[in-house]
C-alpha positions as a Python dict, from the first residue, in 0.01 Angstrom:
ca = {
    (1, 'X'): (0, 0, 0),
    (2, 'X'): (-69, -349, -117),
    (3, 'X'): (-392, -444, -288),
    (4, 'X'): (-478, -677, -5),
    (5, 'X'): (-470, -401, 254),
    (6, 'X'): (-677, -175, 30),
    (7, 'X'): (-944, -442, 3),
    (8, 'X'): (-943, -492, 379),
    (9, 'X'): (-987, -118, 438),
    (10, 'X'): (-1271, -103, 185),
    (11, 'X'): (-1442, -395, 360),
    (12, 'X'): (-1403, -229, 702),
    (13, 'X'): (-1546, 99, 567),
    (14, 'X'): (-1835, -90, 417),
    (15, 'X'): (-1908, -259, 755),
    (16, 'X'): (-1894, 72, 938),
    (17, 'X'): (-2136, 227, 692),
    (18, 'X'): (-2368, -74, 725),
    (19, 'X'): (-2364, -47, 1104),
    (20, 'X'): (-2448, 323, 1085),
    (21, 'X'): (-2738, 247, 852),
    (22, 'X'): (-2863, -29, 1080),
    (23, 'X'): (-2846, 201, 1385),
    (24, 'X'): (-3022, 479, 1198),
    (25, 'X'): (-3292, 234, 1091),
    (26, 'X'): (-3334, 116, 1450),
    (27, 'X'): (-3370, 473, 1573),
    (28, 'X'): (-3636, 545, 1309),
    (29, 'X'): (-3817, 220, 1397),
    (30, 'X'): (-3819, 310, 1768),
    (31, 'X'): (-3961, 653, 1690),
    (32, 'X'): (-4232, 499, 1475),
    (33, 'X'): (-4320, 251, 1748),
    (34, 'X'): (-4335, 527, 2008),
    (35, 'X'): (-4570, 721, 1787),
    (36, 'X'): (-4793, 416, 1738),
    (37, 'X'): (-4814, 321, 2114),
    (38, 'X'): (-5056, 601, 2226),
    (39, 'X'): (-5282, 521, 1934),
    (40, 'X'): (-5279, 152, 2027),
    (41, 'X'): (-5366, 221, 2391),
    (42, 'X'): (-5638, 462, 2281),
    (43, 'X'): (-5787, 195, 2056),
    (44, 'X'): (-5780, -65, 2335),
    (45, 'X'): (-5945, 187, 2571),
    (46, 'X'): (-6225, 250, 2322),
    (47, 'X'): (-6283, -125, 2282),
    (48, 'X'): (-6297, -177, 2662),
    (49, 'X'): (-6545, 110, 2706),
    (50, 'X'): (-6772, -30, 2433),
    (51, 'X'): (-6756, -379, 2589),
    (52, 'X'): (-6840, -236, 2933),
    (53, 'X'): (-7143, -52, 2795),
    (54, 'X'): (-7264, -365, 2614),
    (55, 'X'): (-7230, -579, 2929),
    (56, 'X'): (-7412, -318, 3141),
    (57, 'X'): (-7693, -305, 2885),
    (58, 'X'): (-7729, -684, 2880),
    (59, 'X'): (-7735, -705, 3262),
    (60, 'X'): (-7998, -431, 3284),
    (61, 'X'): (-8209, -609, 3022),
    (62, 'X'): (-8190, -944, 3205),
    (63, 'X'): (-8302, -789, 3535),
    (64, 'X'): (-8573, -584, 3367),
    (65, 'X'): (-8725, -904, 3227),
    (66, 'X'): (-8771, -1045, 3578),
    (67, 'X'): (-9131, -1034, 3703),
    (68, 'X'): (-9208, -748, 3940),
    (69, 'X'): (-9240, -886, 4292),
    (70, 'X'): (-9462, -630, 4456),
    (71, 'X'): (-9553, -702, 4819),
    (72, 'X'): (-9899, -857, 4845),
    (73, 'X'): (-10137, -644, 5044),
    (74, 'X'): (-10267, -841, 5342),
    (75, 'X'): (-10639, -912, 5346),
    (76, 'X'): (-10775, -756, 5664),
    (77, 'X'): (-11137, -854, 5617),
    (78, 'X'): (-11088, -1202, 5772),
    (79, 'X'): (-10890, -1325, 6071),
    (80, 'X'): (-10875, -1686, 6193),
    (81, 'X'): (-10761, -1763, 6548),
    (82, 'X'): (-10698, -2116, 6683),
    (83, 'X'): (-10624, -2231, 7037),
    (84, 'X'): (-10558, -2563, 7213),
    (85, 'X'): (-10591, -2548, 7591),
    (86, 'X'): (-10627, -2761, 7902),
    (87, 'X'): (-10856, -2679, 8192),
    (88, 'X'): (-10783, -2834, 8531),
    (89, 'X'): (-11105, -2718, 8698),
    (90, 'X'): (-11326, -2935, 8475),
    (91, 'X'): (-11049, -3174, 8358),
    (92, 'X'): (-11090, -3099, 7988),
    (93, 'X'): (-10899, -3042, 7666),
    (94, 'X'): (-11033, -2754, 7460),
    (95, 'X'): (-10984, -2692, 7087),
    (96, 'X'): (-11132, -2365, 6960),
    (97, 'X'): (-11138, -2195, 6621),
    (98, 'X'): (-11282, -1848, 6571),
    (99, 'X'): (-11322, -1664, 6241),
    (100, 'X'): (-11359, -1287, 6260),
    (101, 'X'): (-11501, -1076, 5976),
    (102, 'X'): (-11435, -702, 5940),
    (103, 'X'): (-11611, -431, 5744),
    (104, 'X'): (-11470, -81, 5690),
    (105, 'X'): (-11189, -168, 5931),
    (106, 'X'): (-11422, -259, 6220),
    (107, 'X'): (-11531, -592, 6369),
    (108, 'X'): (-11854, -703, 6204),
    (109, 'X'): (-11902, -1074, 6277),
    (110, 'X'): (-11745, -1365, 6467),
    (111, 'X'): (-11802, -1738, 6438),
    (112, 'X'): (-11667, -1963, 6717),
    (113, 'X'): (-11651, -2343, 6710),
    (114, 'X'): (-11512, -2534, 7007),
    (115, 'X'): (-11483, -2903, 7094),
    (116, 'X'): (-11426, -3002, 7458),
    (117, 'X'): (-11330, -3355, 7564),
    (118, 'X'): (-11253, -3508, 7905),
    (119, 'X'): (-10898, -3505, 8034),
    (120, 'X'): (-10983, -3709, 8342),
    (121, 'X'): (-11324, -3716, 8513),
    (122, 'X'): (-11592, -3763, 8242),
    (123, 'X'): (-11873, -3648, 8473),
    (124, 'X'): (-11725, -3299, 8496),
    (125, 'X'): (-11854, -3222, 8146),
    (126, 'X'): (-12205, -3212, 8293),
    (127, 'X'): (-12083, -2970, 8559),
    (128, 'X'): (-11940, -2751, 8285),
    (129, 'X'): (-12272, -2743, 8096),
    (130, 'X'): (-12452, -2650, 8418),
    (131, 'X'): (-12205, -2366, 8468),
    (132, 'X'): (-12289, -2232, 8122),
    (133, 'X'): (-12662, -2251, 8198),
    (134, 'X'): (-12616, -2071, 8530),
    (135, 'X'): (-12397, -1786, 8410),
    (136, 'X'): (-12503, -1761, 8045),
    (137, 'X'): (-12811, -1874, 7858),
    (138, 'X'): (-13027, -2128, 8042),
    (139, 'X'): (-13083, -2347, 7735),
    (140, 'X'): (-12856, -2525, 7486),
    (141, 'X'): (-12991, -2360, 7173),
    (142, 'X'): (-13040, -1984, 7151),
    (143, 'X'): (-13128, -1736, 6878),
    (144, 'X'): (-13104, -1403, 7056),
    (145, 'X'): (-13218, -1171, 6779),
    (146, 'X'): (-13211, -862, 7003),
    (147, 'X'): (-12836, -899, 7046),
    (148, 'X'): (-12758, -1078, 6714),
    (149, 'X'): (-12633, -1393, 6891),
    (150, 'X'): (-12683, -1756, 6785),
    (151, 'X'): (-12562, -2028, 7022),
    (152, 'X'): (-12572, -2410, 7032),
    (153, 'X'): (-12436, -2654, 7293),
    (154, 'X'): (-12427, -3029, 7227),
    (155, 'X'): (-12304, -3294, 7471),
    (156, 'X'): (-12280, -3629, 7289),
    (157, 'X'): (-12058, -3930, 7368),
    (158, 'X'): (-11849, -3744, 7624),
    (159, 'X'): (-11778, -3460, 7384),
    (160, 'X'): (-11916, -3110, 7430),
    (161, 'X'): (-11944, -2900, 7116),
    (162, 'X'): (-12004, -2527, 7147),
    (163, 'X'): (-12094, -2302, 6858),
    (164, 'X'): (-12181, -1934, 6879),
    (165, 'X'): (-12185, -1647, 6635),
    (166, 'X'): (-12216, -1275, 6701),
    (167, 'X'): (-12299, -990, 6465),
    (168, 'X'): (-12149, -678, 6618),
    (169, 'X'): (-12328, -346, 6633),
    (170, 'X'): (-12369, -54, 6868),
    (171, 'X'): (-12543, -94, 7203),
    (172, 'X'): (-12573, -475, 7195),
    (173, 'X'): (-12551, -685, 7513),
    (174, 'X'): (-12281, -954, 7497),
    (175, 'X'): (-12282, -1033, 7870),
    (176, 'X'): (-12450, -1374, 7817),
    (177, 'X'): (-12162, -1497, 7597),
    (178, 'X'): (-11897, -1377, 7841),
    (179, 'X'): (-11895, -1710, 8029),
    (180, 'X'): (-11813, -1891, 7704),
    (181, 'X'): (-11546, -1638, 7610),
    (182, 'X'): (-11377, -1674, 7947),
    (183, 'X'): (-11383, -2053, 7951),
    (184, 'X'): (-11259, -2084, 7590),
    (185, 'X'): (-11000, -1804, 7642),
    (186, 'X'): (-11162, -1584, 7378),
    (187, 'X'): (-11147, -1204, 7405),
    (188, 'X'): (-11470, -1016, 7480),
    (189, 'X'): (-11501, -774, 7188),
    (190, 'X'): (-11717, -491, 7057),
    (191, 'X'): (-11797, -336, 6718),
    (192, 'X'): (-11519, -79, 6771),
    (193, 'X'): (-11239, -341, 6764),
    (194, 'X'): (-11016, -350, 6456),
    (195, 'X'): (-10821, -630, 6287),
    (196, 'X'): (-10510, -533, 6485),
    (197, 'X'): (-10682, -512, 6826),
    (198, 'X'): (-10866, -844, 6779),
    (199, 'X'): (-10541, -1017, 6679),
    (200, 'X'): (-10354, -866, 6973),
    (201, 'X'): (-10621, -954, 7230),
    (202, 'X'): (-10660, -1312, 7096),
    (203, 'X'): (-10289, -1384, 7093),
    (204, 'X'): (-10250, -1252, 7448),
    (205, 'X'): (-10496, -1523, 7555),
    (206, 'X'): (-10298, -1801, 7381),
    (207, 'X'): (-10445, -1818, 7030),
    (208, 'X'): (-10252, -1831, 6705),
    (209, 'X'): (-10401, -1591, 6452),
    (210, 'X'): (-10350, -1531, 6083),
}
C-alpha cells in the first residue's frame, strides 16, 4: 500500500472518530438540556406566582385606601311638600309649601304657607275669602289655643296669602282648617300619621315631597 493511501485512510478514520465524538457530545448536551428544562419551568412558575401575589396585594391596598361610602341615613324628622295648582272655580293659581315635623316617628307639627293669585277674574279672590270665613274661622287672624292652631289670611294687591300652623296632639279638633286643606290640596292629618303616611297622602294630592 502506498504512503498516500495510508494517509488518506488515517484521515478518514480521524474524521469518523471526530463525528462520533461530536454525536456523543450532542447526545450529552441534549440530556443536560432536558434535565434543566423542568427546573427552568419551575423557576418561571415560582416567579409568576410571586408576581400574582404582589399584584393582588397592591390592588387590595389601593381599594382599602378608598373612603368608606356608607349609605346616609335619611332624616325623618322633617318633610317639605310643595305644590303648584290651578283652580277653575275661583280662577286662581295656588303655590303652597308645607313643612312637617315629626317626633318619635309621629307627626308633631305642620307649617303651611300659600300664595294665591288671580288667573282670570280678580274679584273672585273676595269670594274665596268669604268661603273661608263661612266654612272655617270667621276672621282672618286666629290663635286657637284649644286646638293648637294659628292662622292668618291677608288679601293685599290682588294676592291672598294664607298661613296656618298646627301642633298635633290627641283629641284636637282640626275641622276648622279642613276648608283650607281641601282648597290647597293638603291632606287632613292627625298625630298618628308617620313620615311615610304624610308623604304618601301629600303626593297623592299632587305635592312633591322630600
